[in-house]
Amino acid sequence: MKLENGHISEHSLMFGVYCFMQASMLRTAFIVGVTKNDSWAMAFTGLALALVLVAIYAALLRRYQQKNLFEINELIFGNVLGKVFSALYLFFFLTIAALNARDLGNFAESSVLPGTPLTAFILMFLMVCVYAIRKGIENMMRLATVLSFVAAGALVFNVVLILKNVNIEFLKPMFQLPFKNYVQGTVTVAAIPMGEILAFTMITPMLGKNKKAGKMMALGLIYSVISLSIIMLRDIVTLGPLLGIVRLPSFESIRYISLAGVMTRMESLYAVILISLFLFKTVVLLYASVLGLAQILNFKSYSPLTLICGAFVLFYSLIVTKSAMENEEWGASVAPFFSLSFELMLPVIALATAMIKRMLKKKEAQQ
Amino acid sequence: MKYFLCLAGFAVVAALDFPTLIKSKKRRELAIYSAIFIMVLAFAVLVVADGTMKSTIQVIKPFYRDILHLSFKKA
Amino acid sequence: MRALEKLLSQTKKKITKSVVSSEAEEINPEKLSRCLSENLNALVKVFGDNCDFVSREFNFGRDGQYKGAIMFFDGLTNLKIINDNVIKPLMYDSRFVRSDDTGALESLEELRDKLVSVGDLKTVESISGAIDACLSGNAVLLVDGFQKALDISAKGWDKRAISEPDTETVVRGPREGFIENLRTNTALVRRKLRSPQLKIRSIKIGDRTNTQVNIIYIDGIVNPELIAEIERRLKNIDTDAILSAGNIEQFIEDSPSSVFQTIRYSEKPDTIVGKMLEGRAAIIIDGTPFVLSLPMLFVENFQSSEDYAVRTSYATTMRILRFIAFFISLFGPALYVALATYHQELIPTSLLITMAASSESLPFPAALETFLMMLSFEILKEAGVRMPRPIGQAISIVGALVMGEAAVSAGLVGAPIVIVIAITAVASFAIPFASDAVSLLKWVLLVLAATMGSFGITLGALAIVIHLASLRSFGTEYLAPFAPFQTSDLKDTLTRVPLWKMRTRPRALKPRDSKRQNFKIPYKPAEANDSGEEDRS
């Protein structure tokens, strides 16, 4: 049974991962709060951990070619237990989809259009997400390339324009914090934005007979880590001590840009790109949820479930967290473990089970 | 007012989804979809009605922090 | 008339389903009779009520022993050809056969081979074939004692002269345009493309109008699957009338509900030939000067045949300008409303003060103001197009001067909005192909801007982009080469690279032969001298 029938190229997947990751720029506040002015380095140490995750996903995908995560679950654990595992993943995808939608809502409410109810933002945002999924995720993935170029271009543009406002001294003192802070920073960065690319395991079957899924995910991750560290470096050297105070460091640092009275207010342009990236990320997460739900329920096609899932995420996002403050606190304390239990624990269990099963089979064959 | 908006939204969802499902003549899918629809609708009404509902992360947090003892301390 | 209709609808249904090149008359069971008067009766029964139907009976042969009849529609045929090349040889020249020749006619083919001096001649064997011939402007020659008739091509009707099309004027580049006559149009294309690989295939569509539709493409460049798909969709059309290119377009396009056109049209042969050379196919429809080319990409909305006739740098600038014009015409009013209503902090302070001062006494909010001005502009535009030209000018004067000026001085609307609407209108004229879609979408964006400010505009724009990415035109992604991204195809999108650098045809169209040319650098002074050929200057 095949629920999706689109086809994407491997480059689309790579740029898709890049876009997906760039949408997490807003969440740098989590890490910045922990590792202060050394945060930019966390992107690289986090990458090392995240590549382990990607290696696990790639191993799973290689074992079960042309199958998505939920199908793999059912193949490894059988129908009933597999569905239980799938349901756990579904909960995870829906939760991060809701958290992202909520993040965007909070962002829009505070920075774009104060005074409008949060629900209205999320509603409209999810409507476009649902439209995108209805039109086919492969189209969204194809747009990823251009979107990546736009996002990367805007980043370079911003960095160049802000050069006159930076103060390299803000980077000092380097690496003077307690060691456990770095551990926390690394785990957080790996779990919260990076590990979420687990959702792409629902899309990789669209690559067709291609073993490069893991490689492309890793490449996308590496490019986005470079961007992420540049963003954090920029924020650190522009904002300095303000870093820990402002809620959206990236947004605040771009506010500093002012060139001859013409190049000002760049943050409004940045907001447009950010909304686009958020849309991309939420579409991927929502698609993973919708396709997963269809898989669990043995539907012939996922499209009838899109709208109702979108409706669910809308209301879920309203209660997933009480406030932006609570969300931040959550990100700095439990969230990495919550995410890792789905991003690391469940796939490891699946992989281990698959390996044991194969060994048992081999033994049987030998006897 | 907010109840009305919520119900109107769900009416739109129903109007968009049900005709195609009914046309496709898959009884099982229609039944499951209806069940999901009612569940989501009930959930939505709960969310709209109860402003004091505990947030999801409020529920999950104690589980990880106090039972599994997995949590970073606020730096 | 009933009989004709019945007969036609019976035969046409079959004919339209097959390409005409497979002989139409073979299909029809209603054979011609051996007896002339029976045939005449049958035809007169069909056409008898028509005053423009001519049926001329005469005798011919050495002793006038043969009875024949020629029939045609007056006005559709060239009488000179019929008189000089058909009737005269038969009635006059056939009397002067040599005395040893009995003058006996073995078969109708003998007439064709020896007497009737017309280039395009066919034999038909059925009543419906004869009817078809008459209707398409040919003359039908019937001879007593033969079960066949001659279909003599003597088409000659009045047609418009070839002129420069109004829709796509150019400064440099050829000025001739297509006209309403199918054969003239195919000739215009063939004159530009003197290649044996140019293929023109014909299909008849429309139970009543029986319109000839030609698929025209370059064999060896075009993807054969594309031709098969076009043919399949054309044959699937089951309608009674095709009156314009737009009719065909609506029957075969991929997404009829989209506001964007996924089939490009042009009135200029050079544009169409250019498209064909890129690996597209064209559809020429009898009776309309608009030729369709497909598949269409989104960037074609911004391309003009003149881009390839002018210098690269200028062409590229114009391309970018058109994209900006598209952006302005789409987002102009919406951005104004969003800025004036929600994001005043983004407006420079001095301008904001001016705007605030002028809007102090205005009765309507910015959104309503914009709505009213856009509405009146759209009405003006429509009135200007539909009215006879002299009145049209009066309308534009009334609209531009009286309404714009008076509305501001009367204090009904602010001056900034008049400027915004004017810029939007002018910008939309710079992109004639996309202006239809834009004029609809800007309303949607206006509503979004009025309710949710820049957030609404952003999401609206994203929805449009997603929609564009989901469109397909005959198996090609509409947004190619942007999505899916294809570096080699970017050369003719935002930029127009030098012609000699366009080494490959667009990959998105999946041409069979993707290599266009192999040319390095057009002129190298050092090398030019030793060849000696470049010394002409």
Short mmCIF file of N, CA, C and O in Angstrom, two decimals, chain A residues 104 108 112-113 116 120-121 124-125 128 131-132 135 138-140 142-143 145-146 149 265 268 272 275-276 279, chain C residues 342-343 345-346 448 451-456 458-459 462-463 465-467 469-470 472 477 479 482-485:
data_model
loop_
_atom_site.label_atom_id
_atom_site.label_comp_id
_atom_site.label_asym_id
_atom_site.label_seq_id
_atom_site.Cartn_x
_atom_site.Cartn_y
_atom_site.Cartn_z
N LEU A 104 5.30 30.42 16.01
CA LEU A 104 5.06 31.40 14.96
C LEU A 104 3.99 32.38 15.40
O LEU A 104 4.11 33.59 15.19
N ALA A 108 4.46 36.32 15.62
CA ALA A 108 3.63 37.28 14.87
C ALA A 108 2.93 38.24 15.83
O ALA A 108 2.83 39.43 15.56
N VAL A 112 5.03 41.24 14.63
CA VAL A 112 4.47 41.68 13.35
C VAL A 112 3.24 42.53 13.54
O VAL A 112 3.11 43.62 12.99
N LEU A 113 2.32 42.04 14.31
CA LEU A 113 1.01 42.69 14.36
C LEU A 113 0.46 42.63 15.78
O LEU A 113 -0.41 41.82 16.07
N THR A 116 -3.55 41.57 17.67
CA THR A 116 -4.45 40.63 17.01
C THR A 116 -4.43 39.31 17.78
O THR A 116 -3.38 38.92 18.27
N ALA A 120 -5.99 33.79 15.50
CA ALA A 120 -6.16 34.20 14.10
C ALA A 120 -4.90 33.92 13.31
O ALA A 120 -4.95 33.41 12.18
N PHE A 121 -3.73 34.22 13.90
CA PHE A 121 -2.47 33.95 13.21
C PHE A 121 -2.31 32.47 12.92
O PHE A 121 -2.02 32.06 11.80
N MET A 124 -4.72 31.07 10.25
CA MET A 124 -4.38 31.39 8.87
C MET A 124 -3.14 30.63 8.43
O MET A 124 -3.06 30.11 7.32
N PHE A 125 -2.19 30.58 9.34
CA PHE A 125 -0.95 29.88 9.05
C PHE A 125 -1.21 28.41 8.74
O PHE A 125 -0.73 27.87 7.73
N VAL A 128 -2.80 27.70 5.32
CA VAL A 128 -1.85 27.62 4.21
C VAL A 128 -1.08 26.30 4.26
O VAL A 128 -0.82 25.67 3.24
N TYR A 131 -3.26 23.66 2.89
CA TYR A 131 -3.34 23.83 1.44
C TYR A 131 -2.11 23.23 0.77
O TYR A 131 -2.21 22.52 -0.23
N ALA A 132 -0.95 23.51 1.38
CA ALA A 132 0.30 23.00 0.80
C ALA A 132 0.31 21.47 0.79
O ALA A 132 0.74 20.86 -0.19
N LYS A 135 -1.95 20.07 -1.80
CA LYS A 135 -1.41 20.22 -3.16
C LYS A 135 -0.25 19.27 -3.40
O LYS A 135 0.29 19.22 -4.50
N GLU A 138 5.45 17.07 -2.37
CA GLU A 138 6.61 17.12 -3.27
C GLU A 138 6.79 18.51 -3.85
O GLU A 138 7.92 18.95 -4.10
N ASN A 139 5.69 19.24 -4.04
CA ASN A 139 5.82 20.61 -4.54
C ASN A 139 6.51 21.50 -3.53
O ASN A 139 7.32 22.36 -3.88
N MET A 140 6.16 21.28 -2.27
CA MET A 140 6.79 22.05 -1.20
C MET A 140 8.29 21.73 -1.15
O MET A 140 9.11 22.63 -1.00
N ARG A 142 10.12 20.80 -3.55
CA ARG A 142 10.81 21.39 -4.71
C ARG A 142 11.08 22.85 -4.49
O ARG A 142 12.04 23.40 -5.01
N LEU A 143 10.18 23.51 -3.74
CA LEU A 143 10.38 24.92 -3.47
C LEU A 143 11.55 25.14 -2.50
O LEU A 143 12.07 26.25 -2.40
N THR A 145 14.63 24.43 -2.53
CA THR A 145 15.90 24.91 -3.07
C THR A 145 15.92 26.43 -3.15
O THR A 145 16.83 27.08 -2.66
N VAL A 146 14.88 26.98 -3.77
CA VAL A 146 14.83 28.43 -3.92
C VAL A 146 14.74 29.09 -2.55
O VAL A 146 15.42 30.09 -2.28
N PHE A 149 18.08 29.27 -0.95
CA PHE A 149 18.93 30.32 -1.50
C PHE A 149 18.50 31.68 -0.97
O PHE A 149 19.33 32.52 -0.64
N ARG A 265 15.11 48.93 8.87
CA ARG A 265 13.90 48.11 9.00
C ARG A 265 14.05 46.78 8.27
O ARG A 265 13.11 46.30 7.66
N SER A 268 11.74 43.56 8.96
CA SER A 268 10.45 43.21 8.36
C SER A 268 10.65 42.23 7.21
O SER A 268 9.84 41.32 7.00
N VAL A 272 9.43 38.12 6.90
CA VAL A 272 8.80 37.42 5.77
C VAL A 272 9.50 36.08 5.53
O VAL A 272 8.86 35.04 5.37
N ILE A 275 8.72 33.61 8.30
CA ILE A 275 7.39 33.00 8.19
C ILE A 275 7.41 31.91 7.12
O ILE A 275 6.86 30.82 7.30
N SER A 276 8.11 32.18 6.01
CA SER A 276 8.19 31.17 4.95
C SER A 276 8.86 29.90 5.46
O SER A 276 8.40 28.79 5.20
N LEU A 279 6.66 28.06 7.77
CA LEU A 279 5.63 27.36 7.01
C LEU A 279 6.20 26.04 6.51
O LEU A 279 5.56 24.98 6.64
N TYR C 342 -1.62 49.10 9.57
CA TYR C 342 -1.01 48.37 10.69
C TYR C 342 0.44 48.73 10.97
O TYR C 342 0.90 48.61 12.08
N HIS C 343 1.17 49.08 9.94
CA HIS C 343 2.62 49.19 10.16
C HIS C 343 3.11 50.61 9.88
O HIS C 343 4.04 50.81 9.09
N GLU C 345 4.90 52.30 11.54
CA GLU C 345 6.28 52.50 11.98
C GLU C 345 7.26 52.23 10.85
O GLU C 345 8.42 52.66 10.93
N LEU C 346 6.83 51.55 9.80
CA LEU C 346 7.73 51.25 8.71
C LEU C 346 7.81 52.39 7.71
O LEU C 346 8.66 52.40 6.83
N LEU C 448 -6.62 40.21 2.57
CA LEU C 448 -5.69 39.68 3.57
C LEU C 448 -4.96 40.82 4.27
O LEU C 448 -4.77 40.80 5.49
N THR C 451 -7.14 42.61 6.76
CA THR C 451 -7.46 41.90 8.00
C THR C 451 -6.23 41.58 8.82
O THR C 451 -6.27 41.70 10.04
N MET C 452 -5.15 41.15 8.18
CA MET C 452 -4.01 40.69 8.95
C MET C 452 -2.70 41.37 8.60
O MET C 452 -1.62 40.87 8.93
N GLY C 453 -2.76 42.49 7.91
CA GLY C 453 -1.54 43.25 7.66
C GLY C 453 -0.50 42.48 6.87
O GLY C 453 -0.82 41.65 6.03
N SER C 454 0.76 42.73 7.20
CA SER C 454 1.83 42.12 6.44
C SER C 454 1.87 40.61 6.64
O SER C 454 2.30 39.87 5.75
N PHE C 455 1.40 40.16 7.79
CA PHE C 455 1.33 38.71 8.02
C PHE C 455 0.41 38.07 6.99
O PHE C 455 0.74 37.04 6.40
N GLY C 456 -0.73 38.70 6.77
CA GLY C 456 -1.68 38.19 5.78
C GLY C 456 -1.09 38.20 4.39
O GLY C 456 -1.24 37.24 3.63
N THR C 458 2.06 38.08 3.57
CA THR C 458 3.10 37.05 3.47
C THR C 458 2.48 35.68 3.25
O THR C 458 2.90 34.94 2.36
N LEU C 459 1.48 35.37 4.05
CA LEU C 459 0.86 34.05 3.90
C LEU C 459 0.15 33.93 2.55
O LEU C 459 0.19 32.88 1.92
N LEU C 462 2.73 33.27 0.02
CA LEU C 462 3.21 31.88 0.13
C LEU C 462 2.20 30.92 -0.49
O LEU C 462 2.57 29.98 -1.19
N ALA C 463 0.92 31.20 -0.25
CA ALA C 463 -0.11 30.33 -0.83
C ALA C 463 -0.05 30.41 -2.35
O ALA C 463 -0.19 29.40 -3.04
N VAL C 465 2.60 31.06 -4.14
CA VAL C 465 3.80 30.34 -4.58
C VAL C 465 3.55 28.83 -4.54
O VAL C 465 3.89 28.10 -5.48
N ILE C 466 2.91 28.37 -3.47
CA ILE C 466 2.62 26.93 -3.37
C ILE C 466 1.69 26.50 -4.51
O ILE C 466 1.88 25.47 -5.14
N HIS C 467 0.72 27.36 -4.78
CA HIS C 467 -0.20 27.05 -5.88
C HIS C 467 0.56 26.95 -7.19
O HIS C 467 0.37 26.01 -7.97
N ALA C 469 3.65 26.27 -7.62
CA ALA C 469 4.52 25.10 -7.63
C ALA C 469 3.73 23.83 -7.90
O ALA C 469 4.26 22.85 -8.39
N SER C 470 2.44 23.86 -7.58
CA SER C 470 1.64 22.64 -7.78
C SER C 470 1.07 22.57 -9.19
O SER C 470 0.53 21.53 -9.58
N ARG C 472 0.81 22.18 -13.21
CA ARG C 472 1.51 21.43 -14.24
C ARG C 472 0.97 21.87 -15.59
O ARG C 472 -0.21 22.18 -15.72
N GLU C 477 6.51 21.00 -14.84
CA GLU C 477 6.23 21.80 -13.66
C GLU C 477 6.18 23.26 -14.06
O GLU C 477 7.10 23.77 -14.69
N LEU C 479 6.49 25.97 -12.40
CA LEU C 479 7.45 26.87 -11.79
C LEU C 479 8.89 26.53 -12.17
O LEU C 479 9.82 27.14 -11.67
N PHE C 482 12.62 27.07 -11.33
CA PHE C 482 12.83 27.45 -9.92
C PHE C 482 12.46 26.28 -9.00
O PHE C 482 13.15 26.02 -8.02
N ALA C 483 11.36 25.65 -9.28
CA ALA C 483 10.95 24.50 -8.49
C ALA C 483 10.33 23.48 -9.42
O ALA C 483 9.24 23.72 -9.91
N PRO C 484 10.98 22.40 -9.71
CA PRO C 484 12.30 21.96 -9.25
C PRO C 484 13.41 22.84 -9.81
O PRO C 484 13.33 23.28 -10.95
N PHE C 485 14.42 23.01 -8.98
CA PHE C 485 15.51 23.90 -9.34
C PHE C 485 16.38 23.27 -10.42
O PHE C 485 16.74 22.11 -10.32
#
